[in-house]
mmCIF file with all atom_site columns, C-alpha atoms in Angstrom:
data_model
loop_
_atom_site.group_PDB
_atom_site.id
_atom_site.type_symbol
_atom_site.label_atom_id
_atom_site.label_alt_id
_atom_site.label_comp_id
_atom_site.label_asym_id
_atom_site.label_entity_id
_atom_site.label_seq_id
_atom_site.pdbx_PDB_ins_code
_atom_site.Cartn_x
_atom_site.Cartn_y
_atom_site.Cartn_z
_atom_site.occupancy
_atom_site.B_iso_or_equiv
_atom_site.pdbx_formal_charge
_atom_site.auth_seq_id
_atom_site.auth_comp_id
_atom_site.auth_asym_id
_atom_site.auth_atom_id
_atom_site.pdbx_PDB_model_num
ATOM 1   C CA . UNK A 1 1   ? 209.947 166.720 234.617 1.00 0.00 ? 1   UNK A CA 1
ATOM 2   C CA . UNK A 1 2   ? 207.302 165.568 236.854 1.00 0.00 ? 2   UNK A CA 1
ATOM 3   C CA . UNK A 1 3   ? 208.235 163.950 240.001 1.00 0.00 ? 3   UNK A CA 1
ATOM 4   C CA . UNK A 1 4   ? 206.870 159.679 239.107 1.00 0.00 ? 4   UNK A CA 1
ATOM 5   C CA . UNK A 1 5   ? 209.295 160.189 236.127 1.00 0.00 ? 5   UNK A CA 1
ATOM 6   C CA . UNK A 1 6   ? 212.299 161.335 238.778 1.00 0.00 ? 6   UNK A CA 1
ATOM 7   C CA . UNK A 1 7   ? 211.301 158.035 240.438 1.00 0.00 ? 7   UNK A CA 1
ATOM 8   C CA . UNK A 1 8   ? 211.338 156.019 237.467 1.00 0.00 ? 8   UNK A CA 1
ATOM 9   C CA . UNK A 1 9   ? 214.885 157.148 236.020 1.00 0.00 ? 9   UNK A CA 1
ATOM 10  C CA . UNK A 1 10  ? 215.927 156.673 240.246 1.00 0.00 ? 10  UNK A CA 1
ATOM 11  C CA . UNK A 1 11  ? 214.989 153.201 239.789 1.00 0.00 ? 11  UNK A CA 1
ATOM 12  C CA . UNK A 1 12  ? 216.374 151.862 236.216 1.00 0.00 ? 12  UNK A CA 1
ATOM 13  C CA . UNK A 1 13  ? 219.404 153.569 237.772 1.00 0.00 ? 13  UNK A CA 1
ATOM 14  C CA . UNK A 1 14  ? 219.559 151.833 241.009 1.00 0.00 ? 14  UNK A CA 1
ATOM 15  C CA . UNK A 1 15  ? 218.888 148.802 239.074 1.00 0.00 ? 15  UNK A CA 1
ATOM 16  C CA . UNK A 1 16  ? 221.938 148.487 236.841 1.00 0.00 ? 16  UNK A CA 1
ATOM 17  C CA . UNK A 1 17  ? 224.918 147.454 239.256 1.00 0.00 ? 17  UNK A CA 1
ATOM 18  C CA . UNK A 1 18  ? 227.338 148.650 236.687 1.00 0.00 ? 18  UNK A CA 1
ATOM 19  C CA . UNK A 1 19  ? 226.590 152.721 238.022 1.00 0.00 ? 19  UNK A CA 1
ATOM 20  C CA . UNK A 1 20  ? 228.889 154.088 240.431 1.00 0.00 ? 20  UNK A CA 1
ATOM 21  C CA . UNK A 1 21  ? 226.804 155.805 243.408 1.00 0.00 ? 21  UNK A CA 1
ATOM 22  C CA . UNK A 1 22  ? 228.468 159.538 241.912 1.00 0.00 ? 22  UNK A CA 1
ATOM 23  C CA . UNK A 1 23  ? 227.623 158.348 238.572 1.00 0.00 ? 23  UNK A CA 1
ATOM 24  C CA . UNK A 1 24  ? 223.763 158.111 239.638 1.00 0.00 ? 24  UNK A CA 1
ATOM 25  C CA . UNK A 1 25  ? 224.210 161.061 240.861 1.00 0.00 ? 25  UNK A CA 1
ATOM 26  C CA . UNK A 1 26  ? 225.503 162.369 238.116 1.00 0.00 ? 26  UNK A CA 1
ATOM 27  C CA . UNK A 1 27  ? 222.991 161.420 236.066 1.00 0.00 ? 27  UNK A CA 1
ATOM 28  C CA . UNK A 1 28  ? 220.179 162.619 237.623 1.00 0.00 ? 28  UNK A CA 1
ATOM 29  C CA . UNK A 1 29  ? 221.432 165.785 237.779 1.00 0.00 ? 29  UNK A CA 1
ATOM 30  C CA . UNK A 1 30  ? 221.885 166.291 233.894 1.00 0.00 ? 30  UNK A CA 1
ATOM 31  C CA . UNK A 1 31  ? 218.217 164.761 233.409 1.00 0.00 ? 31  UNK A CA 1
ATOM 32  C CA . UNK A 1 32  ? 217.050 167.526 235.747 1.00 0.00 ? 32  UNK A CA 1
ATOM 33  C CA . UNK A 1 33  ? 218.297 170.501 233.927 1.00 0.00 ? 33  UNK A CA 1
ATOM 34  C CA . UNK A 1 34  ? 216.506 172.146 231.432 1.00 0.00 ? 34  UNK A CA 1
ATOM 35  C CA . UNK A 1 35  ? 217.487 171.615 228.089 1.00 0.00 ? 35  UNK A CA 1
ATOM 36  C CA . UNK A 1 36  ? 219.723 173.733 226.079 1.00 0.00 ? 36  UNK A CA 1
ATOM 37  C CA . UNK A 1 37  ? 220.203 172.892 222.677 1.00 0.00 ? 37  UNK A CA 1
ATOM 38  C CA . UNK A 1 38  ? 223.795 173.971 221.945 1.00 0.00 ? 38  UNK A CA 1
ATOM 39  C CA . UNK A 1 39  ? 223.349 174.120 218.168 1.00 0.00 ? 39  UNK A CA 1
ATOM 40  C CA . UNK A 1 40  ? 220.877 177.373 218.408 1.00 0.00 ? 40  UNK A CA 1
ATOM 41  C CA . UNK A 1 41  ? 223.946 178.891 220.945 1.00 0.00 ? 41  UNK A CA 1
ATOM 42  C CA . UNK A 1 42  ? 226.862 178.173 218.050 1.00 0.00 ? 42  UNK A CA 1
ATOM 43  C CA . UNK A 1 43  ? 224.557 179.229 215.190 1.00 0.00 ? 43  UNK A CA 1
ATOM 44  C CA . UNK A 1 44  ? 223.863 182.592 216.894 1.00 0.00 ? 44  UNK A CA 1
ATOM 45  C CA . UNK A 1 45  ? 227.582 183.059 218.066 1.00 0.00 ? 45  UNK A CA 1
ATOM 46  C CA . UNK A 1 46  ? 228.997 182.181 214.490 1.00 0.00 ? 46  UNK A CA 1
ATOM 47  C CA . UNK A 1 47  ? 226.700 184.350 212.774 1.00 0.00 ? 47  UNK A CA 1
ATOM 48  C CA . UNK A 1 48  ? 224.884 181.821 210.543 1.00 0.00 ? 48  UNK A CA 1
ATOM 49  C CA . UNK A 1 49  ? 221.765 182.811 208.974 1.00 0.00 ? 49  UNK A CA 1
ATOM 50  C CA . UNK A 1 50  ? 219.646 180.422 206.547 1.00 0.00 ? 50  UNK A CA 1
ATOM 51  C CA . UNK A 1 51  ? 218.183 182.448 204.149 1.00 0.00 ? 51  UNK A CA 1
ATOM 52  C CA . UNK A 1 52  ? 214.562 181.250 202.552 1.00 0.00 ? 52  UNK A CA 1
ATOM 53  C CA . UNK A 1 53  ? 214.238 180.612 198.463 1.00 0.00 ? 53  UNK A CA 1
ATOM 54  C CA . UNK A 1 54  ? 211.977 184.370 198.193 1.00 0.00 ? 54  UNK A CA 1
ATOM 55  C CA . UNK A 1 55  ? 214.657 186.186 199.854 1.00 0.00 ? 55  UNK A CA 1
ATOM 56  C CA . UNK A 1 56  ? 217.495 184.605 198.285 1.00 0.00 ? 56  UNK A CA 1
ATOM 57  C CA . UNK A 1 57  ? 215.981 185.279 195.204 1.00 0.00 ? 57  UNK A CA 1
ATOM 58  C CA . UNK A 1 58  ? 214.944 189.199 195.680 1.00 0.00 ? 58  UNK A CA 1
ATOM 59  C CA . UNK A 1 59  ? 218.912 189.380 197.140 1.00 0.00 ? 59  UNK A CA 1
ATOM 60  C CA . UNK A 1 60  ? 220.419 187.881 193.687 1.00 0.00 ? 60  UNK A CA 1
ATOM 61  C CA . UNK A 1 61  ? 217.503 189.968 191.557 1.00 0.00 ? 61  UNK A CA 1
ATOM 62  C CA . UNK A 1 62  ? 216.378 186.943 190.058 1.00 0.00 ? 62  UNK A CA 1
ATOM 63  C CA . UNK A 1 63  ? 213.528 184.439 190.078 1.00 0.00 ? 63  UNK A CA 1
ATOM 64  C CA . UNK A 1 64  ? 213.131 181.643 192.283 1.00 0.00 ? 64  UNK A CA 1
ATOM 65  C CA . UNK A 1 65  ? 212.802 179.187 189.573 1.00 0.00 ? 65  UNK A CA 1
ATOM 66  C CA . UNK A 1 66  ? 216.595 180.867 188.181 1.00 0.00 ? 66  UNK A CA 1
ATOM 67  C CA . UNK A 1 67  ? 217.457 180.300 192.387 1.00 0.00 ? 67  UNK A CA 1
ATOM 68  C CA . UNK A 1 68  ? 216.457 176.861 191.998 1.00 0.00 ? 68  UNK A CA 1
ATOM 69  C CA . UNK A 1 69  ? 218.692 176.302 188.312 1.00 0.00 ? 69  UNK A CA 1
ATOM 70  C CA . UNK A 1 70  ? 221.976 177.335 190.778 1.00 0.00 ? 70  UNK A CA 1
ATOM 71  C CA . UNK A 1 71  ? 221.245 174.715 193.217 1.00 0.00 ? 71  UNK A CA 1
ATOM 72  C CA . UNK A 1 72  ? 220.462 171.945 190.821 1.00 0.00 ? 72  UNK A CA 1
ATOM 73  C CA . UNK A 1 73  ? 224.109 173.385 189.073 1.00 0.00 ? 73  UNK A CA 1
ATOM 74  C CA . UNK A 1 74  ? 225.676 173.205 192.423 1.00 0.00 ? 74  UNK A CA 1
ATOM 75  C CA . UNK A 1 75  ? 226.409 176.982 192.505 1.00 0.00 ? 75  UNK A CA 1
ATOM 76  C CA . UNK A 1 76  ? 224.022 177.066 195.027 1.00 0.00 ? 76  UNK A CA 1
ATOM 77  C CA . UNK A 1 77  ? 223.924 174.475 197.837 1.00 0.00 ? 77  UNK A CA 1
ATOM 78  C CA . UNK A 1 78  ? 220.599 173.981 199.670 1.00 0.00 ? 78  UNK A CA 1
ATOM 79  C CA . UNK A 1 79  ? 220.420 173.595 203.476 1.00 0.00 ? 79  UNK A CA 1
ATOM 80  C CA . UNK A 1 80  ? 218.647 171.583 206.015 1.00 0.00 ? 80  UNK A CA 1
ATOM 81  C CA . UNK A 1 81  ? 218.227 171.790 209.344 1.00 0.00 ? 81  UNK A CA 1
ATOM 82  C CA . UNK A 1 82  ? 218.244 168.609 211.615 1.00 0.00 ? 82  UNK A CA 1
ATOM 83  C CA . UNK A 1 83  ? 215.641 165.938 211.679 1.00 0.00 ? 83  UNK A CA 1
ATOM 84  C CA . UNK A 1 84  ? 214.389 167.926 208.059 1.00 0.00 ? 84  UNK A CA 1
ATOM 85  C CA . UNK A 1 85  ? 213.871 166.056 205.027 1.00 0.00 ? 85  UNK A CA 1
ATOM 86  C CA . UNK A 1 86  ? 213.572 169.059 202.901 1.00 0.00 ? 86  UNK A CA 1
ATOM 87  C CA . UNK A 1 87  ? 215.723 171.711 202.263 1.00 0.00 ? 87  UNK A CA 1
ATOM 88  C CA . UNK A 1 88  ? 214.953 175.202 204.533 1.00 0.00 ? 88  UNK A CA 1
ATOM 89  C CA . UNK A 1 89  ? 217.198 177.541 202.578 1.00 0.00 ? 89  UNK A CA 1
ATOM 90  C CA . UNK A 1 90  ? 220.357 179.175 201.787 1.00 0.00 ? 90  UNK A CA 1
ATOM 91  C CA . UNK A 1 91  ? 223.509 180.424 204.147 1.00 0.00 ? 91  UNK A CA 1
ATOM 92  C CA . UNK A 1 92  ? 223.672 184.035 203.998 1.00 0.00 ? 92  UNK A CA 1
ATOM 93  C CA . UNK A 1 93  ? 227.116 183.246 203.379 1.00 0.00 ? 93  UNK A CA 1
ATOM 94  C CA . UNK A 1 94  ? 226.742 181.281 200.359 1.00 0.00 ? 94  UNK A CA 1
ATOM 95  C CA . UNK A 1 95  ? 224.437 184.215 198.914 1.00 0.00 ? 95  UNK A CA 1
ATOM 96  C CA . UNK A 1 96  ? 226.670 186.524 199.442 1.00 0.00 ? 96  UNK A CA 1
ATOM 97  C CA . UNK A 1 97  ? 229.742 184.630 197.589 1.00 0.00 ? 97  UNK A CA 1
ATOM 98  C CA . UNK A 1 98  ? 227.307 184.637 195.149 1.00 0.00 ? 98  UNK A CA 1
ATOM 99  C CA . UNK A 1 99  ? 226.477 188.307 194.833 1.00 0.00 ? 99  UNK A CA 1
ATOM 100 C CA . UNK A 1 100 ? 230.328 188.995 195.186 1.00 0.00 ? 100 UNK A CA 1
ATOM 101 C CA . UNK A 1 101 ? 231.413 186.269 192.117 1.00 0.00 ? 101 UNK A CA 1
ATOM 102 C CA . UNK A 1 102 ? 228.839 187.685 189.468 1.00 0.00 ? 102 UNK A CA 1
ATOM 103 C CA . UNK A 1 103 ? 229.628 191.286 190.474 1.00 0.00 ? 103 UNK A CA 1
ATOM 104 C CA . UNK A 1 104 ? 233.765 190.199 189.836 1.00 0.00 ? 104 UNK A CA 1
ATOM 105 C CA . UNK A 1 105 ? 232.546 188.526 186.544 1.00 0.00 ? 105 UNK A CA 1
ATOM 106 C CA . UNK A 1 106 ? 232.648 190.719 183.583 1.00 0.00 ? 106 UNK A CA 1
ATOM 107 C CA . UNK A 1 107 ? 229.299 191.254 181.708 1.00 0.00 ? 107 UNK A CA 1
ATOM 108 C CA . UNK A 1 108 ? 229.375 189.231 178.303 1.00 0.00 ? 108 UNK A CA 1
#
């Protein structure tokens, strides 16, 4: 953060009379620290894994437009990531349930 921004937070801070002195204090010190987005952290401690259509598709042997039949069925659901309008994939998860159900269900 460069140091006329510092002053500028320092200021709209000292300005509101409802801050406590620690609470400025406070304050400053989270705005200084780098950010850490805490999503990435729990997505790489629980494992998830989005999975692109192609992939998904080569995993289940089938094509992507078959891929794209199970999500408009619901058998499928799509993802999105945050601030993403379109969908970015599949959980690995979700695949996998997938592979596991059709290999349980007996061929007709």
């Amino acid at each position: 953060m460069l140091p006329s921004t510092i002053d500028v937070l320092k200021s709209v801070l000292r300005a509101d009379p409802t801050l406590s002195p620690a609470e400025r204090v406070s304050l400053m010190a989270r705005l200084r620290q780098k950010p850490e987005d805490p999503r990435a952290e729990d997505a790489a401690k629980s494992g998830v894994r989005i999975i692109r259509r192609c992939e998904a598709a080569r995993l289940l042997s089938c094509s992507t437009r078959t891929l794209d039949k199970l999500a408009t069925a619901g058998l499928l659901p799509r993802r999105k990531l945050p601030g993403r309008v379109r969908a970015s994939g599949f959980l690995a998860s979700d695949v996998d349930a997938l592979i596991a159900t059709r290999m349980l269900r007996p061929a007709a």
